[in-house]
Every structure is written in C-alpha cells, then in structure tokens.
Amino acid sequence: MRRSDAEAIEEAIEADPQEAIALCEELLEESAGDADIWAYLAESHHAAGDAVAALEALAEVVELDPNWIEAYTQRAEIHADSGALDSAAIELAIAEEVDPEDPRLLRARAFCHEVKGELQAADRLYATAASTDPLWPAPPRLARGRLAAAVAREMGLATAKVQIAEMPSAGRRSRMVDVGADGAISVFARNVERELDEGADEADFAMVVAEAAEGPGE
C-alpha cells in the first residue's frame, strides 16, 4: 500500500468517513489481498458509525494475517461498545494467543472492564500497558469535582446543566456525551479521558466534550 494512499485515507477518515470508505473500496479492486487496506476500510466504517461493516472488514484482515493482533482487539472493542461482552471476550482470547503482553490487548481488556464498571481493574491494566510500552500511556485521571464547572465554562452553560458520570450503562459504551432536549448534558468522564494526552487538564477535557457535543452520534 502506497504511503500517499494511506495518508489520503487517514485525512478522509477525519473529514468524511464515507469518502474514506470509497477510497478503500477503490484500492481493494486492485489489491484485494492487502490487509492494510482492509484495516483502513474497517476504521473508515467504524468512523462512519457502521459497526457491522467494520467487523466484516476486520474479519478479512485476520483471514489474510491471522497474527494481526489489533484486528482482534478492535473487534473486541466494537463488541464491548455495544455491550456484547461475551463476543468481546472471544476476540480477546484469540488476541492473547498471539501476544499476551501486547499493550493493545491490555487496553482492550481495560475498556471491557470499564464497560462492566470495574474501574480499578481497568486502571491496573492501563498502567501495565504503559509500563510495557511508553507509546501507550494510561489515560489521565482528573478531579471529578472540577469537571462540571470546566465544561460549563467552555460551553456557556450553567454548572447545574452538566452531569459527570464515569461510563454509560446502555447504548454505545464509548460515547462521550449525551445532550438533552433542554440543553443539559451528561458527560462520561472515562471516555473523554481516553482521548486526552498525558498532562491534560480540565480545560483540555472541556474542549473535547464541547467538540463531542457538536459531532454526530454523540
């Protein structure tokens, strides 16, 4: 796969996932056996909100390369996102056979623990992943008591209109915010923190929340 094609797909995923899907499908007409393109197609479908198509594309990835551990961990996270934790566990078990210490496996397990409300277990896995590979730092943990005020300032809301929770209990478990008809919002702190870099503060948190509140599907 050419670097220029990869860069074009990555840009399209951010700007227009449907365009990214079209680019991948065009490339697959010429190189149907290229696992990289299938992986990008999966990412594009996921960005477009089509979990089923993303899972199907990832199945092609592992058919072409059974040791592609990230395909299994991504499938696990997609299943966990919908609350299908038994299906996620199957994918994680296969990934563990490939490499039980891979930080991507550890982080996928951590997300599954978060979905189940097992937050301390999740943090232990994030810490282990970070110690295994510094390229995968643990999400920052910010003081919950200051987050509502920071979000309210960023979005021009009354603090009473902002509720901070850890994780959703239904629907897409990875979503960052729910916006009510009255303008009030519920913020799922752990999903926001997963998007932050090391050293991020409450203002960074609030900016991510504001962007998520404006985006589709959040």
GROMACS .gro file of C-alpha atoms in nm:
model
  218
    1MET     CA    1   0.000   0.000   0.000
    2ARG     CA    2   0.144   0.337  -0.101
    3ARG     CA    3   0.214   0.593   0.169
    4SER     CA    4   0.022   0.854  -0.030
    5ASP     CA    5  -0.288   0.632  -0.032
    6ALA     CA    6  -0.263   0.574   0.342
    7GLU     CA    7  -0.231   0.948   0.406
    8ALA     CA    8  -0.530   1.024   0.184
    9ILE     CA    9  -0.744   0.768   0.367
   10GLU     CA   10  -0.638   0.896   0.709
   11GLU     CA   11  -0.730   1.251   0.614
   12ALA     CA   12  -1.065   1.137   0.477
   13ILE     CA   13  -1.146   0.941   0.792
   14GLU     CA   14  -1.121   1.265   0.987
   15ALA     CA   15  -1.306   1.480   0.734
   16ASP     CA   16  -1.554   1.247   0.564
   17PRO     CA   17  -1.560   0.874   0.653
   18GLN     CA   18  -1.777   0.794   0.351
   19GLU     CA   19  -1.505   0.930   0.124
   20ALA     CA   20  -1.253   0.714   0.310
   21ILE     CA   21  -1.472   0.408   0.250
   22ALA     CA   22  -1.488   0.487  -0.121
   23LEU     CA   23  -1.109   0.528  -0.139
   24CYS     CA   24  -1.054   0.193   0.032
   25GLU     CA   25  -1.302   0.013  -0.190
   26GLU     CA   26  -1.136   0.157  -0.500
   27LEU     CA   27  -0.795   0.034  -0.382
   28LEU     CA   28  -0.935  -0.310  -0.299
   29GLU     CA   29  -1.048  -0.350  -0.659
   30GLU     CA   30  -0.679  -0.361  -0.748
   31SER     CA   31  -0.536  -0.519  -0.430
   32ALA     CA   32  -0.800  -0.733  -0.260
   33GLY     CA   33  -0.528  -0.923  -0.072
   34ASP     CA   34  -0.381  -0.618   0.101
   35ALA     CA   35  -0.459  -0.646   0.473
   36ASP     CA   36  -0.361  -0.283   0.532
   37ILE     CA   37  -0.639  -0.162   0.304
   38TRP     CA   38  -0.894  -0.385   0.477
   39ALA     CA   39  -0.779  -0.246   0.812
   40TYR     CA   40  -0.829   0.108   0.685
   41LEU     CA   41  -1.171   0.010   0.550
   42ALA     CA   42  -1.265  -0.118   0.895
   43GLU     CA   43  -1.150   0.207   1.053
   44SER     CA   44  -1.346   0.405   0.796
   45HIS     CA   45  -1.666   0.209   0.856
   46HIS     CA   46  -1.622   0.247   1.230
   47ALA     CA   47  -1.577   0.624   1.193
   48ALA     CA   48  -1.894   0.628   0.984
   49GLY     CA   49  -2.082   0.451   1.263
   50ASP     CA   50  -2.125   0.116   1.087
   51ALA     CA   51  -2.003  -0.139   1.341
   52VAL     CA   52  -2.124  -0.441   1.140
   53ALA     CA   53  -1.929  -0.339   0.830
   54ALA     CA   54  -1.623  -0.266   1.044
   55LEU     CA   55  -1.638  -0.615   1.194
   56GLU     CA   56  -1.670  -0.768   0.848
   57ALA     CA   57  -1.366  -0.578   0.722
   58LEU     CA   58  -1.164  -0.684   1.026
   59ALA     CA   59  -1.260  -1.046   0.956
   60GLU     CA   60  -1.090  -1.004   0.618
   61VAL     CA   61  -0.781  -0.867   0.792
   62VAL     CA   62  -0.739  -1.174   1.013
   63GLU     CA   63  -0.815  -1.405   0.720
   64LEU     CA   64  -0.517  -1.250   0.541
   65ASP     CA   65  -0.299  -1.219   0.852
   66PRO     CA   66  -0.406  -1.435   1.149
   67ASN     CA   67  -0.141  -1.271   1.370
   68TRP     CA   68  -0.275  -0.915   1.321
   69ILE     CA   69  -0.348  -0.862   1.689
   70GLU     CA   70  -0.503  -0.519   1.651
   71ALA     CA   71  -0.779  -0.664   1.435
   72TYR     CA   72  -0.884  -0.885   1.726
   73THR     CA   73  -0.859  -0.608   1.983
   74GLN     CA   74  -1.057  -0.370   1.763
   75ARG     CA   75  -1.325  -0.635   1.715
   76ALA     CA   76  -1.333  -0.681   2.092
   77GLU     CA   77  -1.376  -0.308   2.149
   78ILE     CA   78  -1.653  -0.286   1.889
   79HIS     CA   79  -1.839  -0.571   2.056
   80ALA     CA   80  -1.786  -0.419   2.401
   81ASP     CA   81  -1.909  -0.084   2.273
   82SER     CA   82  -2.248  -0.243   2.210
   83GLY     CA   83  -2.242  -0.433   2.540
   84ALA     CA   84  -2.169  -0.771   2.376
   85LEU     CA   85  -1.905  -0.864   2.630
   86ASP     CA   86  -1.916  -1.239   2.563
   87SER     CA   87  -1.826  -1.176   2.199
   88ALA     CA   88  -1.555  -0.934   2.308
   89ALA     CA   89  -1.408  -1.200   2.538
   90ILE     CA   90  -1.376  -1.444   2.247
   91GLU     CA   91  -1.180  -1.190   2.044
   92LEU     CA   92  -0.956  -1.110   2.341
   93ALA     CA   93  -0.884  -1.479   2.399
   94ILE     CA   94  -0.763  -1.512   2.039
   95ALA     CA   95  -0.551  -1.196   2.073
   96GLU     CA   96  -0.395  -1.337   2.389
   97GLU     CA   97  -0.280  -1.642   2.194
   98VAL     CA   98  -0.098  -1.406   1.955
   99ASP     CA   99   0.073  -1.197   2.225
  100PRO     CA  100  -0.050  -1.189   2.588
  101GLU     CA  101   0.163  -0.883   2.672
  102ASP     CA  102   0.073  -0.661   2.378
  103PRO     CA  103  -0.039  -0.321   2.514
  104ARG     CA  104  -0.329  -0.310   2.267
  105LEU     CA  105  -0.465  -0.629   2.421
  106LEU     CA  106  -0.424  -0.487   2.771
  107ARG     CA  107  -0.603  -0.165   2.677
  108ALA     CA  108  -0.887  -0.352   2.509
  109ARG     CA  109  -0.928  -0.558   2.825
  110ALA     CA  110  -0.926  -0.235   3.025
  111PHE     CA  111  -1.210  -0.093   2.815
  112CYS     CA  112  -1.413  -0.411   2.873
  113HIS     CA  113  -1.362  -0.371   3.247
  114GLU     CA  114  -1.480  -0.010   3.222
  115VAL     CA  115  -1.794  -0.120   3.041
  116LYS     CA  116  -1.861  -0.359   3.329
  117GLY     CA  117  -1.797  -0.084   3.585
  118GLU     CA  118  -1.475  -0.246   3.710
  119LEU     CA  119  -1.279   0.076   3.711
  120GLN     CA  120  -0.988  -0.019   3.936
  121ALA     CA  121  -0.921  -0.333   3.731
  122ALA     CA  122  -0.923  -0.118   3.419
  123ASP     CA  123  -0.671   0.126   3.565
  124ARG     CA  124  -0.437  -0.157   3.660
  125LEU     CA  125  -0.439  -0.278   3.300
  126TYR     CA  126  -0.384   0.072   3.162
  127ALA     CA  127  -0.085   0.109   3.395
  128THR     CA  128   0.056  -0.227   3.288
  129ALA     CA  129   0.017  -0.135   2.921
  130ALA     CA  130   0.202   0.191   2.983
  131SER     CA  131   0.486   0.012   3.161
  132THR     CA  132   0.506  -0.238   2.876
  133ASP     CA  133   0.526   0.029   2.607
  134PRO     CA  134   0.551   0.405   2.681
  135LEU     CA  135   0.381   0.474   2.347
  136TRP     CA  136   0.058   0.365   2.518
  137PRO     CA  137   0.032   0.589   2.828
  138ALA     CA  138  -0.253   0.540   3.071
  139PRO     CA  139  -0.542   0.787   3.036
  140PRO     CA  140  -0.511   1.080   3.276
  141ARG     CA  141  -0.748   1.083   3.571
  142LEU     CA  142  -0.882   1.429   3.650
  143ALA     CA  143  -1.050   1.550   3.969
  144ARG     CA  144  -1.420   1.486   3.914
  145GLY     CA  145  -1.527   1.775   4.136
  146ARG     CA  146  -1.387   2.033   3.892
  147LEU     CA  147  -1.502   1.887   3.562
  148ALA     CA  148  -1.863   2.012   3.555
  149ALA     CA  149  -1.756   2.373   3.608
  150ALA     CA  150  -1.487   2.346   3.339
  151VAL     CA  151  -1.735   2.204   3.087
  152ALA     CA  152  -1.994   2.466   3.178
  153ARG     CA  153  -1.743   2.747   3.117
  154GLU     CA  154  -1.635   2.602   2.783
  155MET     CA  155  -1.990   2.553   2.659
  156GLY     CA  156  -2.158   2.857   2.814
  157LEU     CA  157  -2.386   2.650   3.036
  158ALA     CA  158  -2.494   2.673   3.395
  159THR     CA  159  -2.294   2.425   3.601
  160ALA     CA  160  -2.621   2.262   3.708
  161LYS     CA  161  -2.677   2.167   3.342
  162VAL     CA  162  -2.367   1.943   3.341
  163GLN     CA  163  -2.368   1.598   3.495
  164ILE     CA  164  -2.046   1.397   3.522
  165ALA     CA  165  -2.064   1.015   3.514
  166GLU     CA  166  -1.795   0.753   3.463
  167MET     CA  167  -1.940   0.535   3.182
  168PRO     CA  168  -2.274   0.488   3.003
  169SER     CA  169  -2.482   0.193   3.121
  170ALA     CA  170  -2.659   0.140   2.787
  171GLY     CA  171  -2.626   0.232   2.421
  172ARG     CA  172  -2.279   0.291   2.277
  173ARG     CA  173  -2.049   0.247   2.573
  174SER     CA  174  -1.770   0.455   2.420
  175ARG     CA  175  -1.974   0.771   2.366
  176MET     CA  176  -1.853   1.079   2.548
  177VAL     CA  177  -2.168   1.285   2.597
  178ASP     CA  178  -2.546   1.275   2.588
  179VAL     CA  179  -2.719   1.604   2.508
  180GLY     CA  180  -3.071   1.653   2.641
  181ALA     CA  181  -3.354   1.840   2.472
  182ASP     CA  182  -3.323   2.112   2.736
  183GLY     CA  183  -2.954   2.164   2.659
  184ALA     CA  184  -2.834   1.978   2.967
  185ILE     CA  185  -2.554   1.729   2.906
  186SER     CA  186  -2.427   1.412   3.067
  187VAL     CA  187  -2.052   1.364   3.030
  188PHE     CA  188  -1.890   1.022   3.054
  189ALA     CA  189  -1.555   1.108   3.201
  190ARG     CA  190  -1.361   0.791   3.126
  191ASN     CA  191  -1.443   0.800   2.757
  192VAL     CA  192  -1.327   1.161   2.741
  193GLU     CA  193  -1.008   1.089   2.936
  194ARG     CA  194  -0.922   0.813   2.689
  195GLU     CA  195  -0.896   1.085   2.422
  196LEU     CA  196  -0.656   1.302   2.626
  197ASP     CA  197  -0.277   1.313   2.629
  198GLU     CA  198  -0.062   1.289   2.938
  199GLY     CA  199  -0.063   1.613   3.134
  200ALA     CA  200  -0.407   1.718   3.012
  201ASP     CA  201  -0.611   1.934   3.247
  202GLU     CA  202  -0.976   2.024   3.300
  203ALA     CA  203  -0.970   2.279   3.018
  204ASP     CA  204  -0.849   2.013   2.772
  205PHE     CA  205  -1.123   1.783   2.899
  206ALA     CA  206  -1.386   2.051   2.843
  207MET     CA  207  -1.268   2.118   2.488
  208VAL     CA  208  -1.303   1.752   2.395
  209VAL     CA  209  -1.651   1.745   2.547
  210ALA     CA  210  -1.757   2.055   2.352
  211GLU     CA  211  -1.636   1.902   2.025
  212ALA     CA  212  -1.811   1.572   2.101
  213ALA     CA  213  -2.136   1.750   2.182
  214GLU     CA  214  -2.133   1.908   1.837
  215GLY     CA  215  -2.044   1.592   1.649
  216PRO     CA  216  -2.279   1.328   1.502
  217GLY     CA  217  -2.377   1.037   1.720
  218GLU     CA  218  -2.257   1.191   2.044
   0.00000   0.00000   0.00000
